[in-house]
XYZ file of C-alpha atoms in Angstrom:
757
model
C -46.516 -4.844 -16.848
C -43.480 -3.216 -18.207
C -43.551 0.559 -19.091
C -41.173 3.048 -20.679
C -41.631 6.728 -21.894
C -40.217 8.139 -25.083
C -40.989 11.660 -26.341
C -44.476 11.969 -24.558
C -45.433 8.543 -25.888
C -45.378 5.796 -23.336
C -45.167 1.891 -23.923
C -46.759 -0.646 -21.748
C -46.842 -4.426 -21.759
C -50.240 -6.006 -20.755
C -50.279 -9.758 -19.953
C -53.655 -11.120 -21.420
C -55.326 -14.250 -20.402
C -58.052 -16.093 -22.399
C -56.841 -15.789 -25.851
C -56.905 -19.218 -27.961
C -56.388 -18.442 -31.706
C -55.496 -15.763 -34.248
C -59.143 -14.245 -34.321
C -58.816 -13.638 -30.525
C -55.518 -11.675 -31.250
C -57.370 -9.589 -33.948
C -60.219 -8.760 -31.678
C -57.803 -7.448 -28.794
C -55.865 -5.480 -31.196
C -58.860 -4.009 -32.851
C -60.278 -2.995 -29.327
C -56.991 -1.364 -28.080
C -56.261 0.393 -31.451
C -59.673 1.923 -31.403
C -59.101 3.614 -28.264
C -58.421 7.327 -28.595
C -54.856 8.083 -27.638
C -53.390 4.768 -28.609
C -50.698 5.190 -31.171
C -50.089 1.436 -31.757
C -51.080 -1.700 -30.278
C -49.882 -5.351 -31.213
C -50.756 -8.643 -29.702
C -48.786 -11.900 -29.549
C -50.692 -15.166 -28.945
C -47.525 -17.210 -28.134
C -46.547 -14.796 -25.214
C -50.037 -13.708 -24.415
C -49.066 -10.058 -24.198
C -50.228 -6.867 -25.817
C -47.764 -4.134 -26.382
C -49.321 -0.766 -26.448
C -47.793 2.629 -27.453
C -50.136 5.379 -26.142
C -50.507 9.047 -25.176
C -50.854 9.274 -21.245
C -52.265 12.850 -21.678
C -55.223 11.247 -23.738
C -55.740 8.017 -22.413
C -55.046 5.965 -19.073
C -53.730 2.545 -18.271
C -57.112 1.806 -16.701
C -58.953 2.583 -19.999
C -56.568 0.370 -21.995
C -57.446 -2.550 -19.493
C -61.208 -1.885 -19.833
C -60.798 -2.083 -23.505
C -59.309 -5.491 -23.261
C -62.047 -6.600 -20.758
C -64.832 -5.339 -23.010
C -63.342 -7.414 -25.808
C -63.882 -10.617 -23.648
C -60.440 -11.117 -22.050
C -58.719 -10.541 -18.861
C -55.375 -8.502 -18.018
C -53.055 -10.140 -15.544
C -52.401 -7.746 -12.659
C -48.728 -7.974 -11.725
C -45.669 -6.041 -10.693
C -42.807 -5.560 -13.173
C -40.411 -7.648 -11.195
C -42.826 -10.577 -10.797
C -44.135 -10.669 -14.435
C -42.251 -13.617 -15.589
C -42.971 -15.781 -12.510
C -46.725 -14.556 -12.581
C -47.113 -15.465 -16.204
C -45.324 -18.780 -15.830
C -47.636 -19.634 -12.858
C -50.714 -18.582 -14.910
C -49.686 -20.748 -17.911
C -48.973 -23.702 -15.676
C -52.318 -23.241 -14.017
C -54.004 -23.126 -17.381
C -52.125 -26.132 -18.579
C -53.111 -28.036 -15.376
C -56.780 -27.029 -16.017
C -56.969 -28.221 -19.666
C -54.995 -31.283 -18.722
C -57.634 -32.221 -15.814
C -60.410 -31.372 -18.130
C -58.855 -33.636 -20.976
C -58.327 -36.586 -18.786
C -61.907 -36.333 -17.192
C -63.201 -36.182 -20.791
C -61.463 -39.267 -21.753
C -62.718 -41.076 -18.683
C -66.192 -40.011 -19.352
C -65.990 -40.689 -23.151
C -64.864 -44.270 -22.853
C -68.204 -45.571 -21.316
C -70.211 -43.363 -23.970
C -68.163 -45.087 -26.695
C -68.849 -48.514 -25.158
C -72.558 -47.837 -24.836
C -72.851 -46.523 -28.268
C -71.361 -49.719 -29.580
C -72.998 -52.072 -26.970
C -74.391 -54.602 -29.518
C -71.334 -54.711 -32.240
C -68.918 -55.245 -29.287
C -70.958 -58.153 -27.951
C -71.413 -56.521 -24.503
C -75.071 -57.321 -24.430
C -74.080 -60.857 -23.849
C -72.560 -59.791 -20.512
C -75.428 -57.252 -19.612
C -78.603 -56.924 -21.582
C -79.564 -53.218 -21.854
C -82.680 -51.976 -23.410
C -82.392 -48.976 -25.856
C -83.795 -46.335 -23.546
C -81.674 -47.510 -20.512
C -78.519 -47.390 -22.957
C -79.432 -43.725 -24.078
C -80.184 -42.471 -20.587
C -76.585 -43.796 -19.478
C -74.943 -41.995 -22.353
C -76.805 -38.793 -21.445
C -75.412 -38.997 -17.774
C -71.890 -39.377 -19.050
C -72.068 -36.665 -21.816
C -73.662 -33.860 -19.705
C -70.525 -33.122 -17.907
C -68.371 -33.484 -21.002
C -70.774 -31.051 -22.929
C -71.245 -28.294 -20.105
C -67.912 -28.548 -17.994
C -65.077 -30.079 -20.102
C -66.389 -28.197 -23.159
C -67.475 -25.026 -21.435
C -64.517 -22.964 -22.980
C -65.928 -23.511 -26.390
C -69.109 -21.837 -25.305
C -67.207 -19.013 -23.819
C -65.087 -18.555 -27.088
C -68.243 -18.808 -29.253
C -69.939 -16.077 -27.473
C -66.670 -13.754 -27.642
C -66.841 -14.195 -31.379
C -70.627 -13.885 -31.563
C -70.340 -10.344 -29.767
C -67.775 -9.244 -32.644
C -70.228 -10.802 -35.301
C -67.781 -13.255 -36.509
C -67.150 -17.114 -36.064
C -64.096 -19.384 -35.666
C -63.545 -23.058 -34.404
C -65.142 -22.356 -30.910
C -68.458 -21.644 -32.797
C -68.144 -24.778 -34.945
C -67.666 -26.927 -31.905
C -70.312 -25.239 -29.760
C -72.966 -25.149 -32.515
C -72.263 -28.613 -33.884
C -71.999 -30.595 -30.422
C -74.908 -28.664 -28.897
C -76.930 -29.604 -31.889
C -76.038 -33.327 -31.410
C -76.695 -33.163 -27.740
C -79.987 -31.432 -28.037
C -81.205 -33.877 -30.761
C -80.148 -36.796 -28.657
C -82.071 -35.400 -25.549
C -85.256 -35.032 -27.687
C -84.727 -38.512 -29.020
C -84.784 -39.771 -25.326
C -87.569 -37.489 -23.975
C -90.010 -37.251 -26.989
C -89.260 -40.269 -29.058
C -92.557 -39.984 -30.869
C -91.236 -36.910 -32.602
C -89.321 -39.446 -34.609
C -92.338 -40.992 -35.953
C -91.840 -39.072 -39.236
C -91.181 -41.103 -42.380
C -87.468 -42.346 -42.823
C -86.382 -41.254 -39.359
C -85.050 -43.555 -36.465
C -84.894 -42.354 -33.014
C -81.097 -42.419 -31.992
C -78.567 -40.344 -30.146
C -75.180 -38.686 -31.032
C -73.537 -38.348 -27.656
C -70.540 -40.261 -28.690
C -69.967 -37.871 -31.601
C -70.476 -34.850 -29.286
C -68.112 -36.263 -26.704
C -65.501 -37.325 -29.160
C -65.405 -33.886 -30.891
C -64.807 -31.972 -27.466
C -62.203 -34.352 -26.216
C -60.234 -34.357 -29.457
C -60.123 -30.658 -29.908
C -59.318 -30.145 -26.243
C -56.243 -32.388 -26.933
C -55.119 -29.920 -29.519
C -55.585 -27.033 -27.063
C -53.676 -28.994 -24.465
C -50.684 -29.478 -26.758
C -50.721 -25.765 -27.751
C -50.853 -24.756 -23.920
C -47.797 -26.973 -23.267
C -45.743 -25.155 -26.172
C -46.916 -21.728 -25.008
C -45.994 -22.391 -21.479
C -42.387 -22.593 -22.428
C -42.104 -19.138 -23.960
C -41.115 -17.070 -20.629
C -38.333 -19.617 -19.967
C -35.736 -17.870 -22.249
C -36.429 -14.652 -20.114
C -36.271 -16.321 -16.913
C -33.018 -18.205 -17.699
C -31.488 -14.721 -18.797
C -32.550 -13.196 -15.577
C -30.670 -16.039 -14.027
C -27.434 -15.062 -15.617
C -27.098 -11.908 -13.598
C -24.686 -11.989 -10.492
C -26.709 -12.113 -7.318
C -24.226 -9.970 -5.337
C -21.484 -7.293 -5.849
C -18.196 -6.666 -4.210
C -18.137 -2.894 -3.738
C -15.660 -0.538 -2.034
C -17.137 1.373 0.857
C -14.765 3.431 3.121
C -11.875 1.659 1.861
C -13.314 -1.843 2.512
C -14.662 -4.402 0.299
C -18.374 -5.129 1.048
C -20.619 -7.670 -0.761
C -24.053 -6.174 -1.330
C -27.150 -7.461 -3.387
C -27.129 -6.581 -7.028
C -30.144 -4.407 -6.631
C -28.206 -2.042 -4.245
C -25.424 -1.262 -6.646
C -25.531 2.532 -7.629
C -23.891 4.391 -10.395
C -20.541 5.740 -9.449
C -19.859 2.635 -7.043
C -16.491 1.037 -7.437
C -16.914 -2.635 -7.822
C -14.094 -5.246 -7.434
C -14.116 -8.394 -9.639
C -11.962 -11.213 -9.100
C -10.930 -14.231 -11.521
C -13.693 -16.611 -12.231
C -16.420 -14.107 -11.055
C -19.284 -12.577 -13.231
C -19.207 -8.913 -13.750
C -22.169 -7.802 -11.681
C -23.233 -4.613 -13.757
C -21.882 -2.392 -16.614
C -19.035 -0.043 -16.070
C -15.591 1.514 -16.937
C -12.361 -0.220 -15.661
C -10.372 2.102 -13.398
C -7.744 -0.200 -11.876
C -6.110 -3.643 -13.098
C -6.316 -5.605 -16.244
C -7.658 -8.937 -17.187
C -9.432 -10.990 -20.106
C -13.142 -11.292 -20.107
C -15.470 -13.945 -21.584
C -18.059 -11.843 -23.700
C -19.441 -14.633 -25.488
C -22.850 -13.549 -24.016
C -22.608 -10.416 -25.951
C -20.562 -11.109 -28.917
C -20.955 -14.842 -29.247
C -17.366 -15.140 -29.898
C -15.477 -17.756 -27.972
C -12.022 -16.015 -27.541
C -11.916 -13.712 -24.503
C -11.280 -10.067 -24.854
C -8.269 -8.305 -23.066
C -9.346 -5.415 -20.935
C -7.287 -2.674 -19.407
C -7.978 0.764 -17.681
C -10.480 2.893 -19.613
C -12.201 -0.280 -21.291
C -15.837 -1.330 -20.757
C -16.849 -4.136 -18.611
C -20.179 -5.529 -19.342
C -22.460 -7.215 -16.739
C -23.025 -10.987 -16.551
C -19.704 -11.367 -18.653
C -17.084 -13.766 -16.890
C -13.776 -12.559 -15.512
C -11.024 -15.193 -16.887
C -7.662 -14.045 -15.341
C -6.756 -10.857 -13.246
C -8.550 -8.926 -10.534
C -9.604 -5.418 -11.620
C -11.955 -2.488 -10.296
C -14.331 -0.725 -12.242
C -16.815 2.172 -11.822
C -20.368 1.297 -12.171
C -21.993 3.281 -15.024
C -25.288 1.272 -15.862
C -27.174 -0.642 -13.251
C -30.745 -2.352 -13.068
C -32.828 -2.134 -16.058
C -30.147 0.032 -17.989
C -27.502 -2.874 -18.113
C -26.773 -4.552 -21.284
C -28.282 -7.862 -19.895
C -31.519 -6.219 -19.013
C -31.607 -4.610 -22.557
C -31.047 -8.207 -24.042
C -34.060 -9.490 -21.835
C -35.988 -6.549 -22.983
C -35.390 -7.116 -26.516
C -36.387 -10.940 -26.267
C -39.617 -9.841 -24.701
C -40.277 -7.294 -27.374
C -39.336 -9.637 -30.031
C -41.674 -12.249 -28.804
C -44.481 -9.699 -28.551
C -43.952 -8.441 -32.164
C -44.339 -11.723 -34.010
C -47.610 -11.535 -35.832
C -50.011 -14.448 -34.979
C -50.372 -17.345 -37.196
C -54.021 -17.799 -38.668
C -54.662 -21.395 -38.140
C -56.095 -23.052 -41.064
C -58.886 -24.731 -39.214
C -60.076 -21.169 -37.867
C -59.787 -19.887 -41.461
C -62.096 -22.626 -42.910
C -64.440 -22.412 -39.780
C -64.850 -18.590 -40.328
C -66.509 -19.520 -43.756
C -67.866 -22.867 -42.984
C -70.007 -22.086 -39.899
C -71.852 -19.098 -41.382
C -72.524 -21.155 -44.545
C -73.794 -24.185 -42.490
C -76.080 -22.171 -40.251
C -77.397 -20.383 -43.450
C -78.285 -23.724 -45.026
C -79.820 -24.931 -41.594
C -82.043 -21.875 -41.525
C -83.095 -22.192 -45.032
C -83.698 -25.902 -44.600
C -86.046 -25.025 -41.792
C -87.806 -22.476 -43.651
C -88.343 -24.517 -46.855
C -89.630 -27.644 -44.619
C -91.996 -25.239 -42.531
C -93.528 -23.360 -45.420
C -93.500 -26.194 -48.130
C -93.091 -29.516 -46.251
C -95.706 -32.136 -45.635
C -97.446 -32.233 -42.240
C -96.226 -32.086 -39.402
C -94.399 -29.350 -40.977
C -92.765 -27.978 -37.761
C -91.500 -31.445 -36.831
C -89.878 -32.092 -40.238
C -88.440 -28.530 -40.281
C -87.046 -28.878 -36.702
C -85.457 -32.290 -37.393
C -83.945 -31.296 -40.599
C -82.636 -28.053 -39.293
C -80.837 -29.999 -36.296
C -79.643 -32.809 -38.741
C -77.957 -30.209 -40.955
C -76.040 -28.811 -37.942
C -74.975 -32.266 -36.594
C -73.812 -33.703 -39.884
C -71.779 -30.478 -40.624
C -69.765 -30.668 -37.436
C -67.049 -33.140 -38.537
C -65.782 -35.541 -35.732
C -62.324 -35.681 -37.581
C -61.771 -31.950 -37.360
C -60.227 -32.491 -33.851
C -57.656 -35.074 -35.500
C -56.991 -33.167 -38.633
C -54.040 -30.942 -37.410
C -52.972 -32.388 -34.112
C -52.338 -35.885 -35.853
C -50.247 -34.450 -38.649
C -48.504 -32.211 -36.138
C -47.736 -35.022 -33.767
C -46.463 -37.365 -36.539
C -44.342 -34.531 -37.991
C -42.861 -33.424 -34.821
C -42.102 -37.198 -34.043
C -40.540 -37.698 -37.410
C -38.586 -34.439 -36.901
C -37.116 -35.808 -33.554
C -36.070 -39.045 -35.429
C -34.036 -36.607 -37.808
C -32.612 -34.658 -35.022
C -34.806 -31.561 -35.239
C -37.012 -30.789 -32.021
C -40.000 -28.745 -32.931
C -41.570 -26.786 -30.066
C -45.013 -26.255 -31.487
C -47.273 -26.693 -34.545
C -46.884 -22.902 -35.370
C -43.119 -23.525 -36.378
C -44.104 -26.226 -38.612
C -46.945 -24.199 -40.205
C -44.394 -21.228 -41.018
C -41.062 -23.026 -42.051
C -42.347 -23.859 -45.516
C -42.920 -20.283 -46.282
C -39.287 -19.077 -45.483
C -37.366 -17.297 -48.158
C -34.616 -15.666 -46.037
C -32.277 -17.199 -43.539
C -29.922 -15.601 -41.051
C -27.004 -17.764 -39.910
C -24.928 -16.804 -36.895
C -21.183 -17.556 -37.479
C -19.713 -18.715 -34.314
C -21.216 -22.112 -32.953
C -23.459 -22.347 -36.025
C -21.289 -22.305 -39.070
C -18.139 -22.969 -37.160
C -17.547 -25.113 -34.289
C -17.523 -22.279 -31.487
C -14.203 -23.162 -30.024
C -10.794 -22.461 -31.155
C -8.266 -24.870 -32.689
C -4.737 -24.858 -33.942
C -4.732 -24.326 -37.757
C -1.159 -23.483 -38.686
C 2.356 -24.029 -37.102
C 4.998 -21.881 -38.930
C 8.613 -22.012 -37.940
C 11.909 -20.247 -38.343
C 14.704 -22.268 -39.964
C 16.073 -23.189 -36.520
C 13.079 -25.051 -35.219
C 10.902 -27.907 -36.282
C 6.844 -27.530 -35.737
C 6.828 -30.319 -33.180
C 9.312 -28.589 -31.068
C 7.628 -25.215 -31.198
C 4.210 -26.861 -30.459
C 5.684 -28.857 -27.318
C 7.419 -25.839 -26.030
C 4.106 -23.727 -26.354
C 1.801 -26.261 -24.974
C 4.216 -27.074 -22.146
C 4.216 -23.310 -21.400
C 0.338 -23.222 -21.566
C -0.154 -26.381 -19.559
C -1.748 -24.771 -16.640
C -3.705 -22.149 -18.846
C -7.341 -21.759 -18.679
C -7.347 -19.307 -21.625
C -9.132 -20.912 -24.778
C -6.228 -20.102 -26.972
C -3.813 -21.794 -24.606
C -6.244 -24.737 -24.225
C -6.280 -25.176 -28.115
C -2.563 -25.392 -28.223
C -2.486 -28.030 -25.401
C -5.147 -30.026 -27.217
C -3.204 -29.930 -30.498
C 0.010 -31.307 -28.642
C -1.963 -34.100 -27.125
C -3.603 -35.041 -30.559
C -0.184 -35.388 -31.793
C 1.118 -37.439 -28.883
C 3.678 -35.023 -27.802
C 4.966 -35.299 -24.216
C 4.632 -32.065 -22.467
C 7.009 -30.793 -19.793
C 6.135 -28.947 -16.664
C 6.981 -25.275 -16.862
C 8.733 -23.285 -14.156
C 9.003 -19.491 -13.548
C 5.519 -19.112 -15.328
C 4.411 -15.494 -15.595
C 1.233 -14.159 -17.399
C 1.720 -10.806 -18.897
C -1.720 -9.373 -19.251
C -2.360 -7.831 -22.785
C 0.706 -9.531 -24.098
C 0.983 -13.096 -23.465
C 2.948 -15.474 -21.268
C 6.577 -16.552 -20.403
C 7.946 -19.603 -18.746
C 11.129 -21.962 -18.640
C 10.837 -25.263 -20.149
C 13.775 -27.754 -19.775
C 16.094 -24.574 -19.092
C 14.850 -22.768 -22.098
C 13.026 -19.392 -21.830
C 9.874 -19.458 -23.952
C 7.774 -16.340 -24.872
C 4.265 -17.022 -26.300
C 2.014 -13.897 -27.187
C 1.360 -10.945 -29.661
C 3.682 -8.643 -31.673
C 3.614 -6.159 -28.724
C 5.338 -8.998 -26.547
C 8.061 -9.399 -29.254
C 8.725 -5.768 -29.536
C 8.741 -5.079 -25.895
C 11.418 -7.863 -25.475
C 13.285 -6.552 -28.540
C 12.979 -9.927 -30.349
C 13.314 -9.453 -34.353
C 10.529 -11.345 -35.859
C 11.731 -10.967 -39.669
C 9.645 -12.507 -42.211
C 7.277 -14.023 -39.603
C 5.529 -10.532 -39.529
C 4.303 -10.982 -43.223
C 3.205 -14.623 -42.472
C 1.247 -13.381 -39.414
C -0.469 -10.686 -41.399
C -1.449 -13.361 -44.044
C -2.967 -15.510 -41.243
C -4.931 -12.528 -39.915
C -6.484 -11.821 -43.218
C -7.659 -15.329 -43.294
C -9.625 -14.652 -39.919
C -6.950 -16.530 -37.879
C -5.259 -15.356 -34.583
C -1.422 -15.563 -34.889
C 0.695 -16.136 -31.748
C 4.550 -15.597 -31.884
C 6.750 -18.057 -30.211
C 10.294 -16.922 -29.052
C 12.877 -19.302 -27.624
C 15.745 -17.961 -25.629
C 15.351 -14.556 -27.280
C 15.254 -15.816 -30.811
C 12.151 -16.087 -33.030
C 10.905 -19.694 -33.248
C 7.675 -19.399 -35.184
C 3.998 -18.734 -35.288
C 1.019 -20.851 -33.906
C -2.323 -19.743 -35.512
C -5.592 -20.474 -33.884
C -8.980 -20.027 -35.247
C -12.660 -21.064 -34.889
C -12.926 -23.652 -37.702
C -15.782 -24.500 -39.918
C -18.289 -27.340 -39.125
C -17.735 -30.388 -41.415
C -20.926 -29.911 -43.499
C -21.494 -26.051 -43.349
C -20.285 -25.460 -46.850
C -22.734 -28.166 -48.143
C -25.685 -26.993 -46.093
C -25.335 -23.360 -47.240
C -25.326 -24.565 -50.778
C -28.498 -26.563 -50.397
C -30.229 -23.430 -48.717
C -29.249 -21.527 -51.913
C -30.676 -24.107 -54.093
C -33.897 -24.143 -52.081
C -34.196 -20.565 -53.025
C -33.421 -18.896 -49.755
C -31.373 -15.641 -49.344
C -28.537 -16.662 -46.818
C -27.014 -14.029 -44.727
C -24.134 -14.550 -42.115
C -24.257 -12.390 -39.182
C -21.552 -12.127 -36.409
C -20.184 -9.947 -33.594
C -16.744 -10.872 -34.949
C -14.813 -8.115 -36.925
C -15.218 -7.615 -40.614
C -11.963 -9.229 -41.688
C -12.558 -12.492 -39.964
C -16.190 -12.531 -40.844
C -15.403 -11.996 -44.772
C -12.679 -14.727 -44.687
C -15.070 -17.320 -43.257
C -17.868 -16.077 -45.561
C -15.573 -16.745 -48.580
C -14.755 -20.199 -47.426
C -18.310 -21.030 -47.050
C -19.887 -19.405 -50.140
C -22.008 -16.804 -48.468
C -22.378 -13.516 -50.319
C -23.805 -11.184 -47.796
C -22.119 -10.630 -44.385
C -23.097 -8.550 -41.392
C -20.128 -8.134 -38.994
C -19.466 -6.603 -35.607
C -23.143 -6.793 -34.816
C -24.519 -6.452 -31.276
C -27.684 -8.162 -30.078
C -30.006 -5.445 -30.612
C -28.682 -5.018 -34.212
C -29.166 -8.673 -34.905
C -32.821 -8.380 -34.106
C -33.338 -5.197 -35.961
C -31.648 -6.867 -38.900
C -34.210 -9.570 -38.746
C -37.109 -6.958 -38.413
C -35.697 -5.241 -41.571
C -36.044 -8.277 -43.573
C -39.608 -8.882 -42.269
C -40.543 -5.324 -43.215
C -39.535 -6.190 -46.739
C -42.229 -8.859 -46.637
C -39.940 -11.882 -46.281
C -40.521 -14.755 -44.018
C -37.257 -15.020 -41.958
C -35.450 -17.877 -40.132
C -32.661 -17.155 -37.585
C -30.207 -19.891 -36.740
C -27.928 -19.276 -33.654
C -26.648 -20.806 -30.517
C -25.710 -18.231 -28.135
C -27.354 -15.823 -25.553
C -26.577 -13.008 -27.831
C -28.755 -14.535 -30.502
C -31.868 -14.828 -28.267
C -33.554 -11.418 -29.293
C -33.038 -12.347 -32.903
C -34.336 -15.924 -32.425
C -37.257 -14.580 -30.819
C -37.893 -11.833 -33.380
C -37.579 -14.455 -36.462
C -40.554 -16.091 -38.207
C -38.862 -19.231 -37.143
C -36.011 -19.237 -34.776
C -33.592 -22.338 -35.035
C -31.394 -23.041 -32.155
C -28.266 -25.227 -32.349
C -28.569 -27.963 -29.700
C -24.941 -27.712 -28.715
C -25.291 -24.079 -27.675
C -26.919 -22.280 -24.737
C -30.235 -23.269 -23.020
C -31.281 -19.625 -23.527
C -30.936 -19.844 -27.265
C -32.970 -22.981 -27.255
C -35.677 -21.550 -25.004
C -36.055 -18.511 -27.236
C -36.198 -20.679 -30.523
C -39.059 -22.705 -32.195
C -36.817 -25.406 -33.391
C -33.692 -27.075 -31.983
C -31.241 -28.871 -33.964
C -30.094 -31.563 -31.657
C -26.738 -32.475 -32.992
C -25.822 -28.840 -34.077
C -25.691 -30.145 -37.729
C -27.029 -27.593 -40.282
C -28.518 -30.397 -42.249
C -31.309 -30.052 -39.800
C -32.215 -26.732 -41.175
C -32.847 -28.184 -44.507
C -34.731 -31.096 -42.875
C -36.867 -28.689 -40.830
C -37.944 -26.855 -43.944
C -38.760 -30.126 -46.007
C -40.635 -31.610 -43.002
C -42.703 -28.241 -42.717
C -43.777 -28.521 -46.279
C -44.634 -32.252 -45.965
C -46.599 -31.596 -42.700
C -48.428 -28.656 -44.019
C -49.447 -30.554 -47.247
C -50.601 -33.321 -44.887
C -52.733 -30.875 -42.767
C -54.415 -29.471 -45.779
C -55.274 -33.034 -46.983
C -56.607 -33.885 -43.654
C -58.883 -30.865 -43.427
C -60.349 -31.594 -46.694
C -61.214 -35.213 -45.685
C -62.377 -33.948 -42.194
C -65.028 -32.033 -44.037
C -65.575 -33.851 -47.085
C -67.753 -36.813 -46.049
C -69.951 -34.537 -43.907
C -70.249 -31.856 -46.476
C -71.314 -34.219 -49.006
C -74.157 -35.449 -46.658
C -75.308 -31.845 -45.696
C -77.894 -31.902 -48.624
C -79.064 -35.265 -47.606
C -79.558 -33.871 -44.031
C -81.498 -31.018 -45.532
C -83.825 -33.515 -47.254
C -83.235 -33.061 -50.891
C -83.723 -36.843 -51.431
C -87.126 -36.878 -49.724
C -89.198 -35.526 -52.662
C -87.701 -38.174 -54.845
C -87.125 -41.257 -52.651
C -88.816 -40.305 -49.520
C -85.332 -40.596 -47.665
C -84.446 -38.360 -44.745
C -81.026 -38.402 -43.028
C -80.435 -41.931 -41.748
C -78.359 -41.688 -38.626
C -76.405 -44.739 -39.966
C -75.117 -42.404 -42.788
C -73.997 -39.915 -40.312
C -71.998 -42.319 -38.255
C -70.606 -43.781 -41.375
C -69.479 -40.419 -42.530
C -67.934 -39.491 -39.129
C -66.174 -42.915 -38.909
C -64.872 -42.748 -42.422
C -63.515 -39.192 -41.947
C -61.713 -40.036 -38.832
C -60.081 -43.233 -40.324
C -59.082 -41.315 -43.529
C -57.453 -38.406 -41.577
C -55.526 -40.660 -39.144
C -54.481 -42.837 -42.146
C -53.406 -39.818 -44.144
C -51.356 -38.465 -41.179
C -49.546 -41.621 -40.542
C -48.226 -41.357 -44.099
C -45.940 -38.675 -42.701
C -43.889 -41.522 -41.175
C -42.393 -42.217 -44.702
C -40.734 -38.927 -44.698
C -37.028 -38.930 -45.438
C -34.849 -35.972 -44.931
C -33.320 -34.555 -48.103
C -29.590 -34.982 -48.529
C -27.353 -32.057 -48.437
C -25.310 -31.949 -51.658
C -22.816 -29.384 -53.247
């Protein structure tokens, strides 16, 4: 449990076990919000957490836990530092439990199916079974499926019943129990079926199939939910494990947890900055892509901030620890991901919504059927009333319901994978078709995420290939991304590079080196001024390049201005087309970046995006997504970096670029394997196709059975003397299953729309 306090109101996160659907979430929220002293309680199904703001003067944590327990669920007791591991272990245990039950259900259901179709399959030629023995064997195999494999449905039905409502659990429990009870009576008291039009039979295969198929859907959901804490775990793994601290004039390595505010920490090249602080001595360049998302390192000097978990690229420096433990920027990012995951509203699954209306209606019809037959039916009235009551309940529970959503989701996600779109769970497909706003990160999403040479401008005394060769030779051993970009460009042009001598890196300015006896300077305008080199009209050209969002670097040879090499993060090949298509789909497109306004505006202009948010830190990215959600919009966030993780988790649908960080992919709902923005269009189109297919499946899952409910109630008996023939029930269940599977397989014909401009 995590807790913090603001102005007398505390916030606590309670990990909750036992929730399986949106109605579970609603019950827990209602229970917590009804407790006196609770300001606000929100529950998230995917993370299985309740976030509660409460007044500790009015209500205690123990009372909050009791409210959760009274609503039928369990609070996971853990220490804050163990919460991720404990939750992961609990979810893995739940997944294994469901997997074992599902496998056991399949193993037990196979002989039931064979026994139920003993004659049609020709098995009677191998072993002659009389009808009664066949039924008893089915009973022996079905009983553990009914009361062990399917026990969770009874638990879920009881929880909803206590709150005077119904859901899928109720439908499954009532329907399968009716089929089981009906079948047991047919075995033990077959004379009850002497009534006209009835044939003694059993429905064990139906009950078993429903339980196993629904359990398969739950298993797939548990697998997806079990991955939600991985993003947080990987974020925690970014933190340095030790810090080199000055103690009594000596450098001492201590665990990160022991660093205190005011400690002087030493960081060498290639190391992670352990905590947040202010640089007191030395200078360097830091890779801050974790926070800003930008690939170009930031030059740091005395007085500048160093952020924990960022990477020191060049020089050694000392800084004073300013924020440690849960106050560091990385810890805040972790907290934001947790809160974002916890604040996403649960998705009301279509099957649950239908069941909430269907179950009460069926039970009402069954009770009415019993009453009509008991008071107005022929003798034996009680027998007719009981049999028709049970018949209505049996026929109303559609076997295909277990196939309706999982088959469409499985075919849809498989088709997505074929098109380079990996979908973590069905919830993402159920939401993507509703999107009306999309937030695109700049670096790594719209752009390639790595600097490359865009322009080579020279003075009249030099040729472009000469300036590029000299610059690349000077940068030959550089690990700086700008230097690597220059070397890559030279190699692309087939230039032969020389070995530099007298190399010297000048922090905050650039580099100098001797190439074939020529003294080469490569750096910013400050370096040129420091060495008293007149840049002339190159200054105006550099300003123009800067206005285009590029980074200009001056080159001087033997004290004379040689030219400018401009480096920038360039657009991906089809970014412009993808953005145009998103606008055509009616989405509001917003670009968000940690880069400066000038660069951001230049990129947005090139790509055709009208709304830009620049110089945005991770917490602001998530809050911008929240702001759009408060306006009633369904928002997608597309990003690739660690700094995008909170916003990806907060969005209704988080879409990660597959060429980005693992953390972004863990926080997101959908991953684009190739990093191609065409995948965003594909995901939305696939969602629309899948949801349309699910709705059709749910219709057919209920249609045949619903049509036969009046027959089960006995409406044909007064006119034709016909009661529900078990063959009709078997045919209805078979037809609905075949229809649902066939319809779901139509999704295999899905084709991704072509991105056009």
